[in-house]
Short mmCIF file of C-alpha atoms in Angstrom, two decimals:
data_model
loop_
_atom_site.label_atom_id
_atom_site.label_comp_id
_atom_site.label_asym_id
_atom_site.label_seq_id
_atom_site.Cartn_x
_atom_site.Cartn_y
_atom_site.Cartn_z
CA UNK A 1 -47.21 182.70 30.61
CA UNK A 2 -45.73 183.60 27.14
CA UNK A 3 -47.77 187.39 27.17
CA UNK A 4 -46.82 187.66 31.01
CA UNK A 5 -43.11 186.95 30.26
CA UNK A 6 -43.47 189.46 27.13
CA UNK A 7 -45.34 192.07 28.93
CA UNK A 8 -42.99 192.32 31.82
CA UNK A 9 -40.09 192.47 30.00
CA UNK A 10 -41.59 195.25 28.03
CA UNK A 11 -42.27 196.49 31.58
CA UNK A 12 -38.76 196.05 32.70
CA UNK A 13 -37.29 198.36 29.80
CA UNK A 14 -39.75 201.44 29.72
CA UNK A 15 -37.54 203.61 32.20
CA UNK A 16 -34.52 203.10 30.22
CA UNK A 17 -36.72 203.75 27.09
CA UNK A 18 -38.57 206.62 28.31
CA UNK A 19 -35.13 208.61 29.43
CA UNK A 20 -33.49 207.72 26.03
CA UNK A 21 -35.77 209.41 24.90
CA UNK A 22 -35.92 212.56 26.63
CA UNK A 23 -32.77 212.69 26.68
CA UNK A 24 -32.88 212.87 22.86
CA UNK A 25 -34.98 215.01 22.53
CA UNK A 26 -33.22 217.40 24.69
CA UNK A 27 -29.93 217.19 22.38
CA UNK A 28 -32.50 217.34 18.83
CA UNK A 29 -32.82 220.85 20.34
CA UNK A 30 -29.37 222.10 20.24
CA UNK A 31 -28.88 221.03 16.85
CA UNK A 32 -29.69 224.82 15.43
CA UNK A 33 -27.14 225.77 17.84
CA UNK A 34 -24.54 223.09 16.87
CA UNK A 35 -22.90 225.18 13.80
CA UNK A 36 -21.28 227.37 16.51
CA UNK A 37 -20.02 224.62 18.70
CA UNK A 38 -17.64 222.80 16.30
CA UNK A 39 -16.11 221.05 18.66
CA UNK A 40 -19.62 219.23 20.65
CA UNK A 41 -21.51 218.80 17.76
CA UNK A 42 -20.22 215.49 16.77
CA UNK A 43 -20.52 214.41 20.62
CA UNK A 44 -24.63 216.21 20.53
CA UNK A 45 -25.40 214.26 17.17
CA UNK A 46 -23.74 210.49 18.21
CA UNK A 47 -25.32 211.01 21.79
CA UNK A 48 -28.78 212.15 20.30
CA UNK A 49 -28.80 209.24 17.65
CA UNK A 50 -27.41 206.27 20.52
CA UNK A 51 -30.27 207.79 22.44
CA UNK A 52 -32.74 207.31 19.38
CA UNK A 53 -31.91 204.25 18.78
CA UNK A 54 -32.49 202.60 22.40
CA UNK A 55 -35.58 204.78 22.68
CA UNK A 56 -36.99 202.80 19.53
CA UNK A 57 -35.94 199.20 20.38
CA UNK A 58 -39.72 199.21 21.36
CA UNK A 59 -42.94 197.70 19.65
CA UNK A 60 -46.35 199.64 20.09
CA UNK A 61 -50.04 198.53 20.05
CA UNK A 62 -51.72 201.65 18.66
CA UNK A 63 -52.97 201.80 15.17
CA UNK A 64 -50.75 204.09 13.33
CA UNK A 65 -52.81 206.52 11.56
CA UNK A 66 -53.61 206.03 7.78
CA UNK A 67 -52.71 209.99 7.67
CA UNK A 68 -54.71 210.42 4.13
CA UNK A 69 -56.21 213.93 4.00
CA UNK A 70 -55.88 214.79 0.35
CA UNK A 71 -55.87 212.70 -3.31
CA UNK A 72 -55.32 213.62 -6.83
CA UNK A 73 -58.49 212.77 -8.62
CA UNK A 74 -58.05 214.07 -12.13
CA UNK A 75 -56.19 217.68 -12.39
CA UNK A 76 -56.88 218.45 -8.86
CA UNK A 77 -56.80 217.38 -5.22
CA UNK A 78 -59.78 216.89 -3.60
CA UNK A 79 -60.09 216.37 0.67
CA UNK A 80 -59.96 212.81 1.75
CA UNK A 81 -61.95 211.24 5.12
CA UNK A 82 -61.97 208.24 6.93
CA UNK A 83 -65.74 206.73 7.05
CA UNK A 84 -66.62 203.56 8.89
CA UNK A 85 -69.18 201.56 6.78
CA UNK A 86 -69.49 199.13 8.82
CA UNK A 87 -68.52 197.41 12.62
CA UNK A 88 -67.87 194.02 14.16
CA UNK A 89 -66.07 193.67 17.58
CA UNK A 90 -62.85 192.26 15.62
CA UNK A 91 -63.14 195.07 12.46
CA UNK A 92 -64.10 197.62 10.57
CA UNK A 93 -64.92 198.66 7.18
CA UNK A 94 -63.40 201.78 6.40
CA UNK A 95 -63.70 203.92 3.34
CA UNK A 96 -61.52 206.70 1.96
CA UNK A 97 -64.17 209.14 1.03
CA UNK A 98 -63.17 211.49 -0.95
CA UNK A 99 -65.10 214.83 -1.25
CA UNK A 100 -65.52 214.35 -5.29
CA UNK A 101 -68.59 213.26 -7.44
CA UNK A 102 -67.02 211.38 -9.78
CA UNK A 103 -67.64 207.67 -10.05
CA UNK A 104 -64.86 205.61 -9.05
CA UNK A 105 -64.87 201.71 -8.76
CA UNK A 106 -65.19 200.22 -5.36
CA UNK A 107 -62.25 198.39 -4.25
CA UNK A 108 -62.02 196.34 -0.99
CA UNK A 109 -58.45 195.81 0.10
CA UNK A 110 -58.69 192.97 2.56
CA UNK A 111 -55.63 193.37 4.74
CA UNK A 112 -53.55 190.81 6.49
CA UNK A 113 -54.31 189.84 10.12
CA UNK A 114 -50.85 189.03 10.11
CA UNK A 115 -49.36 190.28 13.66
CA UNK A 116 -49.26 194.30 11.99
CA UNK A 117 -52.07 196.17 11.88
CA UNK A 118 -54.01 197.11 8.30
CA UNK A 119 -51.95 200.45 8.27
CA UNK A 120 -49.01 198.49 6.88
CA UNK A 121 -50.90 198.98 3.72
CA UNK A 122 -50.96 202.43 3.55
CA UNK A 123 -48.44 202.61 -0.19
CA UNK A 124 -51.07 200.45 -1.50
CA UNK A 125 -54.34 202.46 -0.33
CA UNK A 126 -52.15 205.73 -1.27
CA UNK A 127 -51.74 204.35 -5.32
CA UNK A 128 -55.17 203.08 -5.40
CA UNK A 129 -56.57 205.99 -4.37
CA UNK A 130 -57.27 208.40 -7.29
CA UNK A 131 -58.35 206.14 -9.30
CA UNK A 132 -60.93 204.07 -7.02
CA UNK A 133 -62.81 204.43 -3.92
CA UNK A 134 -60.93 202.37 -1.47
CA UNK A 135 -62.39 200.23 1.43
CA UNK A 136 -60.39 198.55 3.73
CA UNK A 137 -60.39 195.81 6.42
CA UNK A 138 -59.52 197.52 9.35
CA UNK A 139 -58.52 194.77 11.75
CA UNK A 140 -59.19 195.29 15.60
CA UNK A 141 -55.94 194.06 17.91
CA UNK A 142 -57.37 190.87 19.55
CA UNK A 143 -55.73 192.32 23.05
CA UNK A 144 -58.52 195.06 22.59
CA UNK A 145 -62.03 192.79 22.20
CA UNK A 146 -63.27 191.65 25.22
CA UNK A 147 -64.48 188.14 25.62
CA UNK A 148 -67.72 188.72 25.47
CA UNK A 149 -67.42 189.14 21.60
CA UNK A 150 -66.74 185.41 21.31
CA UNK A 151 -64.00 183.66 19.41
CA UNK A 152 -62.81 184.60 15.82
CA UNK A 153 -61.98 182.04 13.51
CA UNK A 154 -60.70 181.24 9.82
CA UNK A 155 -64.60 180.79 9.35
CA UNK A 156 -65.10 184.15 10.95
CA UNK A 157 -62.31 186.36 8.53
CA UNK A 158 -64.02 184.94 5.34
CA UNK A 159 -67.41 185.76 6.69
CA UNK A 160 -66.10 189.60 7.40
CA UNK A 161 -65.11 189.49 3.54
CA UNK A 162 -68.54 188.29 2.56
CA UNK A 163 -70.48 191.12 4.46
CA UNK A 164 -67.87 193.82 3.75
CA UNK A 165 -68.69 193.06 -0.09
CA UNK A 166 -72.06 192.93 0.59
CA UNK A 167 -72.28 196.08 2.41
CA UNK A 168 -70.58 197.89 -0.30
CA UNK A 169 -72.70 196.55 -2.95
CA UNK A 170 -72.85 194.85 -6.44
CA UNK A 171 -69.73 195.56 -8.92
CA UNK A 172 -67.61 196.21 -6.32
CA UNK A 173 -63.95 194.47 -6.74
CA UNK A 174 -61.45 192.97 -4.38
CA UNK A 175 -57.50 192.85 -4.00
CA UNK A 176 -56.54 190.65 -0.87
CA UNK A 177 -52.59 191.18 -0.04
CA UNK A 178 -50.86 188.44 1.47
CA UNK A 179 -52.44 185.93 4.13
CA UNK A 180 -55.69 186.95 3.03
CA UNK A 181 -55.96 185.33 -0.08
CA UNK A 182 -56.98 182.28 0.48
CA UNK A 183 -60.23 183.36 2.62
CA UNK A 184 -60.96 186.00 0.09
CA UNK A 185 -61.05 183.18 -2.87
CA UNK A 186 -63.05 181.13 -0.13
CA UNK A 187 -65.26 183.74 0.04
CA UNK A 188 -65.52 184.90 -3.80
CA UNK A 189 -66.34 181.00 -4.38
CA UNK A 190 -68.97 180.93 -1.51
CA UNK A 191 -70.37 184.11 -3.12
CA UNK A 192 -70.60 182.70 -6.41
CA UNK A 193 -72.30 179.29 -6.06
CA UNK A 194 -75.12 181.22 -4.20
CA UNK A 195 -75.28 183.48 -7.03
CA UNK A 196 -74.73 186.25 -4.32
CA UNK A 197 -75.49 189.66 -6.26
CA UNK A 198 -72.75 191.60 -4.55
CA UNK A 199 -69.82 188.55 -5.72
CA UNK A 200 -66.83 191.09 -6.86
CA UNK A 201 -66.13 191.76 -10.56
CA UNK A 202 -62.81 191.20 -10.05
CA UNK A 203 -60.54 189.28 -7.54
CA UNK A 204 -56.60 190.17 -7.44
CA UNK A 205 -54.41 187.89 -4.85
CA UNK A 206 -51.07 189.53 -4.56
CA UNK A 207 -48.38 187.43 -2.63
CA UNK A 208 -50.78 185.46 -0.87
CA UNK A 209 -50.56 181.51 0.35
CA UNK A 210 -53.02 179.79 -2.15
CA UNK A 211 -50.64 176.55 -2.31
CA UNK A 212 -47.73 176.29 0.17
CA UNK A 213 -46.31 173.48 -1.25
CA UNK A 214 -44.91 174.96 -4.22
CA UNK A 215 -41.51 176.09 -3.96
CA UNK A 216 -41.49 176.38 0.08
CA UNK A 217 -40.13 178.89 1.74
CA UNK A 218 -38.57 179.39 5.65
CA UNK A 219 -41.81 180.39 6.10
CA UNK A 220 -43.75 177.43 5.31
CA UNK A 221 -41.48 174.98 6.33
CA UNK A 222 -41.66 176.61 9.76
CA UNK A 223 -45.16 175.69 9.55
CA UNK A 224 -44.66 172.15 8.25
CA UNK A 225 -42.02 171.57 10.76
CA UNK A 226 -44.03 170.52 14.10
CA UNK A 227 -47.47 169.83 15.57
CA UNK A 228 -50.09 171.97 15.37
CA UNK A 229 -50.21 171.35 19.36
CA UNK A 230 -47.12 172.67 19.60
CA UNK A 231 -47.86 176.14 18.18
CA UNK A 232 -51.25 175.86 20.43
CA UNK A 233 -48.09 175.06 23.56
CA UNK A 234 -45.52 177.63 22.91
CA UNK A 235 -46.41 180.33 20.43
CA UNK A 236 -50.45 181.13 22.43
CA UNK A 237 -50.52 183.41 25.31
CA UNK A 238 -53.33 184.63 27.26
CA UNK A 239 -54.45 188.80 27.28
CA UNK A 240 -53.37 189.94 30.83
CA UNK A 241 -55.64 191.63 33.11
CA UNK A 242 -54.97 195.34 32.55
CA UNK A 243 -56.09 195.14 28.67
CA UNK A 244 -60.13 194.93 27.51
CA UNK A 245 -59.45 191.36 26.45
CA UNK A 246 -58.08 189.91 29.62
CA UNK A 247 -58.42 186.04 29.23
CA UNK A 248 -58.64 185.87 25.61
CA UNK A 249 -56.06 183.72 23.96
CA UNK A 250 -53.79 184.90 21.46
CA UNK A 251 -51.02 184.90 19.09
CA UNK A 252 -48.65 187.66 20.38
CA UNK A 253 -48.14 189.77 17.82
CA UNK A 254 -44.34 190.86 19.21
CA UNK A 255 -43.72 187.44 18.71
CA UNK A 256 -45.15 187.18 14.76
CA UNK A 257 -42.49 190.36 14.25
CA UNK A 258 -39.53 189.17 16.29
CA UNK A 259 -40.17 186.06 13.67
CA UNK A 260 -39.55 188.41 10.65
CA UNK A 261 -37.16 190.19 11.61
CA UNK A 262 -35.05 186.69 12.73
CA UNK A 263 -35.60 186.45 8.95
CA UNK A 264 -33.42 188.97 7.76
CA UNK A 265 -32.20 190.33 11.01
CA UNK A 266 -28.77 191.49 9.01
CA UNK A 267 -30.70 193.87 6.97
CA UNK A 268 -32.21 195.19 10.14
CA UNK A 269 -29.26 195.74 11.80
CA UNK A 270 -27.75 197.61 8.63
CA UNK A 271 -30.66 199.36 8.45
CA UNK A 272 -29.88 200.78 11.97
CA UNK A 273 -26.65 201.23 11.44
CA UNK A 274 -27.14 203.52 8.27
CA UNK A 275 -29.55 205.49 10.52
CA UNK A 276 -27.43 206.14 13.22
CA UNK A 277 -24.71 207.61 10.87
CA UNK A 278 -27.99 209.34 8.98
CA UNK A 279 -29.01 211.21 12.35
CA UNK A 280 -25.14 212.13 12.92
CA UNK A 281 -24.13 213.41 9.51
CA UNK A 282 -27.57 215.25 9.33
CA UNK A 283 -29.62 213.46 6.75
CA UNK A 284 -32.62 214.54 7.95
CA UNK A 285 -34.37 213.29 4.88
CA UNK A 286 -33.12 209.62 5.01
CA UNK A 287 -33.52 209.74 8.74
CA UNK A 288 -36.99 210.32 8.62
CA UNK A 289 -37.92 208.02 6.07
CA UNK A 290 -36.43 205.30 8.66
CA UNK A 291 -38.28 206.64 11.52
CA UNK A 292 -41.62 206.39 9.35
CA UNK A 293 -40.90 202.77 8.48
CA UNK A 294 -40.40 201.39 11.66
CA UNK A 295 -42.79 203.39 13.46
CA UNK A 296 -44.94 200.88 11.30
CA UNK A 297 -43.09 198.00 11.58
CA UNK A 298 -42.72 197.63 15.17
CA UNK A 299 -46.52 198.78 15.86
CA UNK A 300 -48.20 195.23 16.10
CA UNK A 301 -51.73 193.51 17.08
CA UNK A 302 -52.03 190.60 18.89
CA UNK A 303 -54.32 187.86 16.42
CA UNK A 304 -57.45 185.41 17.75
CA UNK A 305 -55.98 182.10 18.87
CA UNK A 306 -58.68 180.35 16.94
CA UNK A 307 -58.13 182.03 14.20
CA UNK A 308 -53.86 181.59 14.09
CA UNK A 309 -53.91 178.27 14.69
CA UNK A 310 -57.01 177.43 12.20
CA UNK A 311 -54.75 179.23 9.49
CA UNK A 312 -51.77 177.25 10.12
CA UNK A 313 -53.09 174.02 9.76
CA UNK A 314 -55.94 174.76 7.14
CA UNK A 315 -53.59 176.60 4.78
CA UNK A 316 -49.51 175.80 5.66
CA UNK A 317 -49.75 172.20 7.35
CA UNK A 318 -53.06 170.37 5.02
CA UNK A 319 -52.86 172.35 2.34
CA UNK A 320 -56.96 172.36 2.14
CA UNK A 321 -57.74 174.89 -0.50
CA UNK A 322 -55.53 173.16 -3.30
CA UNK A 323 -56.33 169.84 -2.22
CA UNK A 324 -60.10 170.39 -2.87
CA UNK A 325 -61.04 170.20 0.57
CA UNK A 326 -61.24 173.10 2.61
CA UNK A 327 -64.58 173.76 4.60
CA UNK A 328 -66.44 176.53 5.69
CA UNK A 329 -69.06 175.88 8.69
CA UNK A 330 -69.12 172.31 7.20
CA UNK A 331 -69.67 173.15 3.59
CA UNK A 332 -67.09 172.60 0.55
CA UNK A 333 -65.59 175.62 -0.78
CA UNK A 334 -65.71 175.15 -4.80
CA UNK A 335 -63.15 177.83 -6.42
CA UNK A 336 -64.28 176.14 -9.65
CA UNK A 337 -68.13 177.81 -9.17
CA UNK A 338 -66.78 181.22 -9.99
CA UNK A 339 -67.16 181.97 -13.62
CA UNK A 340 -68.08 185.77 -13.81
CA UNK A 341 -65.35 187.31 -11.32
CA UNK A 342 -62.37 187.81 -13.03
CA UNK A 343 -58.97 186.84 -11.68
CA UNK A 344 -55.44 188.30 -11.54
CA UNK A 345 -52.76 187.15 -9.55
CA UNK A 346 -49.67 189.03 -8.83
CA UNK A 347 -46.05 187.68 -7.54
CA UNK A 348 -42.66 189.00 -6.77
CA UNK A 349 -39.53 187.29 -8.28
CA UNK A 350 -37.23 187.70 -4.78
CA UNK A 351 -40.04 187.05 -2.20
CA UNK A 352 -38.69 185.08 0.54
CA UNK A 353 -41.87 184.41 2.57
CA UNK A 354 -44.40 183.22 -0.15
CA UNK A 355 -42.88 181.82 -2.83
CA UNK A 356 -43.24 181.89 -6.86
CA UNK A 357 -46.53 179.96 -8.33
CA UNK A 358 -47.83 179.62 -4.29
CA UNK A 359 -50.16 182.58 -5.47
CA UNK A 360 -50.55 181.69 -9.68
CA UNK A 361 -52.17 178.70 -8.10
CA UNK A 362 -55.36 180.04 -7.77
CA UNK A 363 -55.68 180.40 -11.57
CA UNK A 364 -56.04 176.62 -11.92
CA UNK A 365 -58.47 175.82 -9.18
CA UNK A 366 -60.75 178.55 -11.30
CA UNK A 367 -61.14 176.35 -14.21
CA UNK A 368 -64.42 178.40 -14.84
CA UNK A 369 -63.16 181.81 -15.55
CA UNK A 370 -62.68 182.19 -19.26
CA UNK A 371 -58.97 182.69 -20.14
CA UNK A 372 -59.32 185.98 -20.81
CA UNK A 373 -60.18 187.05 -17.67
CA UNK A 374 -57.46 184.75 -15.68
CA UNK A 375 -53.95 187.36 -15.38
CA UNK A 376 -51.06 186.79 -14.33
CA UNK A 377 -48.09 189.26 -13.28
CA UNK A 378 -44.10 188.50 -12.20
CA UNK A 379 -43.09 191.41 -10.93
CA UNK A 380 -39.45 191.27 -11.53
CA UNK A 381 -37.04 192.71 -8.45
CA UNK A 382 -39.50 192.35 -6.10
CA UNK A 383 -39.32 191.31 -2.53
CA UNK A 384 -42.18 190.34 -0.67
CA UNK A 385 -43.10 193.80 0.15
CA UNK A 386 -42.42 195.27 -3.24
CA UNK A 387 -45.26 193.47 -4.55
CA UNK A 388 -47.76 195.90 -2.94
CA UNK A 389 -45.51 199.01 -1.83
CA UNK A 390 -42.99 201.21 -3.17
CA UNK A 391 -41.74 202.51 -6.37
CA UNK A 392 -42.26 198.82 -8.07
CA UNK A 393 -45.88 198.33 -7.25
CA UNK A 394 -46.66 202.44 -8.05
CA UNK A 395 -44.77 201.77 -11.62
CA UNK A 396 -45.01 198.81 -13.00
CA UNK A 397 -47.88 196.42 -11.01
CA UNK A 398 -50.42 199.03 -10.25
CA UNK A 399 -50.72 199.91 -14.02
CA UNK A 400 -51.79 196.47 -14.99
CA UNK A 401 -53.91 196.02 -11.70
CA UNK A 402 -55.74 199.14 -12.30
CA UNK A 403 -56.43 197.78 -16.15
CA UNK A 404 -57.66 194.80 -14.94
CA UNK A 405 -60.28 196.86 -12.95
CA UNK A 406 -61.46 198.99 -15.45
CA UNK A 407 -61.88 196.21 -18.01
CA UNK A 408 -64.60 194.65 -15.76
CA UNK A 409 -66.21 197.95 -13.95
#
């Protein structure tokens, strides 16, 4: 009922959307001609930026595109190309070939399946990539995979990691951002105790959940404040009929983003404030820089039932990976049987949705890894996001990340 409700709603406002933004269009084209109309172009500009903004109050579920065609590998650019590695119903392992032969280490950036799609991680692809040959988790939107590709669970995203890093081969290294990190140090530990050639050199968990119970946020008391049965009640809808996954049940993603943005909706509403008055006193720099972001933001992907409710409880409500006790297909995961992968962990001093020392965690429950190979980095005047994107993680947490890698390739 909760998709239904969504859907038709969504329904409900596409007329009104689609003429805003026709009509906005229509007026972007008299803006050459505004100069010579003194007197309309303050009406053209505050009619074509209302119109903008009403047009946009509008999530998508298309994949933005990554939009790499060129990187800088040493003093020149060389062409850049999307290559799928590998496939599973639910995603894809996609490399950023670039047309170079120089040697660059392998890096898998395991995205979130977080309710946006792996796109949102396009700043930290776009700083990796001179340096390394980047691989990424390319999440499929769970509205998209018919049932016939069965259920995805928590069990299911750290298997993906495992084959992705197998595909790609032995040395490779990983950098999980976010919700990730606890499968990807699931899977690194898995990898390990079976002596699994292809177990990463190196393991960096930025901003990621290891132990929620640490300084909690909104976020995980949210989580901590009712049932898992009630999630499974009132935040699970079912795909409707006119999508490929009709029947399957999922977490909405619309929902996951109308979540974050109750979080700091006063910033978003500033945010579209400044943008209005950007549009009418014709910053077209600042304007577009808006449009880009929230072209992003409001593009989401529904998530696997299975796997949104496994998450919750495994990693917000029991706490199973710092407790010692988190399973996979009825096996113990041991963090403490890594011992050659080295470890870096990387936080952001004004993150408001996982919190300081929830990520550092993961340095004690890897008692194994010599101390010289267990980082740690604070990143000062970061947000959430600044952790992995923007001038912050370009400046001052890439360079250390990027050290780490080269010290173990």
């Amino acid at each position: 009922m909760i998709y239904s409700l969504w859907q038709a709603q969504q329904d409900f406002h596409f007329p009104m959307r689609a003429f805003a933004e026709s009509a906005g269009r229509l007026l972007r084209q008299w803006e050459p001609v505004t100069a010579a109309m003194p007197l309309a172009a303050p009406f053209i500009r505050r009619a074509g930026a209302a119109f903008e903004l009403i047009a946009n109050t509008r999530t998508t579920h298309s994949r933005p595109d990554y939009g790499f065609t060129t990187a800088r590998v040493g003093n020149r650019d060389v062409e850049v190309t999307e290559e799928v590695v590998h496939e599973t119903p639910f995603g894809t392992l996609l490399r950023f070939a670039k047309d170079t032969s120089v040697q660059q280490p392998r890096v898998l950036v395991v995205a979130p399946m977080s309710g946006h799609f792996s796109t949102l991680l396009r700043g930290t692809v776009e700083v990796l990539l001179p340096d390394h040959d980047v691989y990424i988790t390319d999440w499929v939107n769970a509205r998209d995979v018919p049932l016939s590709a069965g259920d995805f669970s928590f069990d299911d995203f750290t298997d993906h990691i495992i084959r992705f890093l197998e595909v790609m081969g032995q040395g490779s290294h990983v950098l999980a951002v976010c919700q990730p990190a606890p499968a990807t140090l699931a899977a690194v530990a898995l990898m390990a105790e079976d002596g699994n050639r292809a177990t990463p050199a190196s393991m960096t968990l930025m901003a990621g959940p290891i132990d929620t119970r640490i300084s909690p946020t909104t976020v995980n008391e949210l989580a901590q404040s009712k049932p898992i049965e009630w999630f499974a009640r009132n935040l699970i809808g079912t795909v409707p009929a006119r999508y490929a996954g009709a029947g399957r049940r999922v977490y909405p993603g619309a929902i996951q983003l109308q979540a974050f943005m109750s979080m700091n909706l006063g910033r978003h509403m500033k945010a579209h404030h400044t943008h209005y008055e950007n549009i009418v006193t014709g910053d077209l720099e600042a304007a577009e820089a808006h449009r880009r972001f929230y072209d992003e933001y409001f593009a989401v992907m529904d998530l696997p039932a299975t796997f949104y409710l496994e998450t919750v409880q495994r990693i917000f409500q029991d706490h199973d990976l710092p407790l010692g006790r988190l399973m996979h297909r009825g096996r113990l995961v041991r963090p403490e049987a890594i011992r050659r992968t080295a470890l870096m962990t990387v936080e952001g001093e004004r993150d408001d949705i996982c919190a300081i020392g929830q990520t550092m965690a993961a340095l004690d429950l890897c008692p194994n890894i010599p101390l010289a190979n267990r980082h740690h980095h604070l990143q000062t005047g970061a947000g959430h996001y600044g952790v992995f994107s923007g001038r912050r993680w370009a400046n001052e947490v890439y360079p250390k990340v990027r050290a780490m890698i080269e010290a173990n390739s």
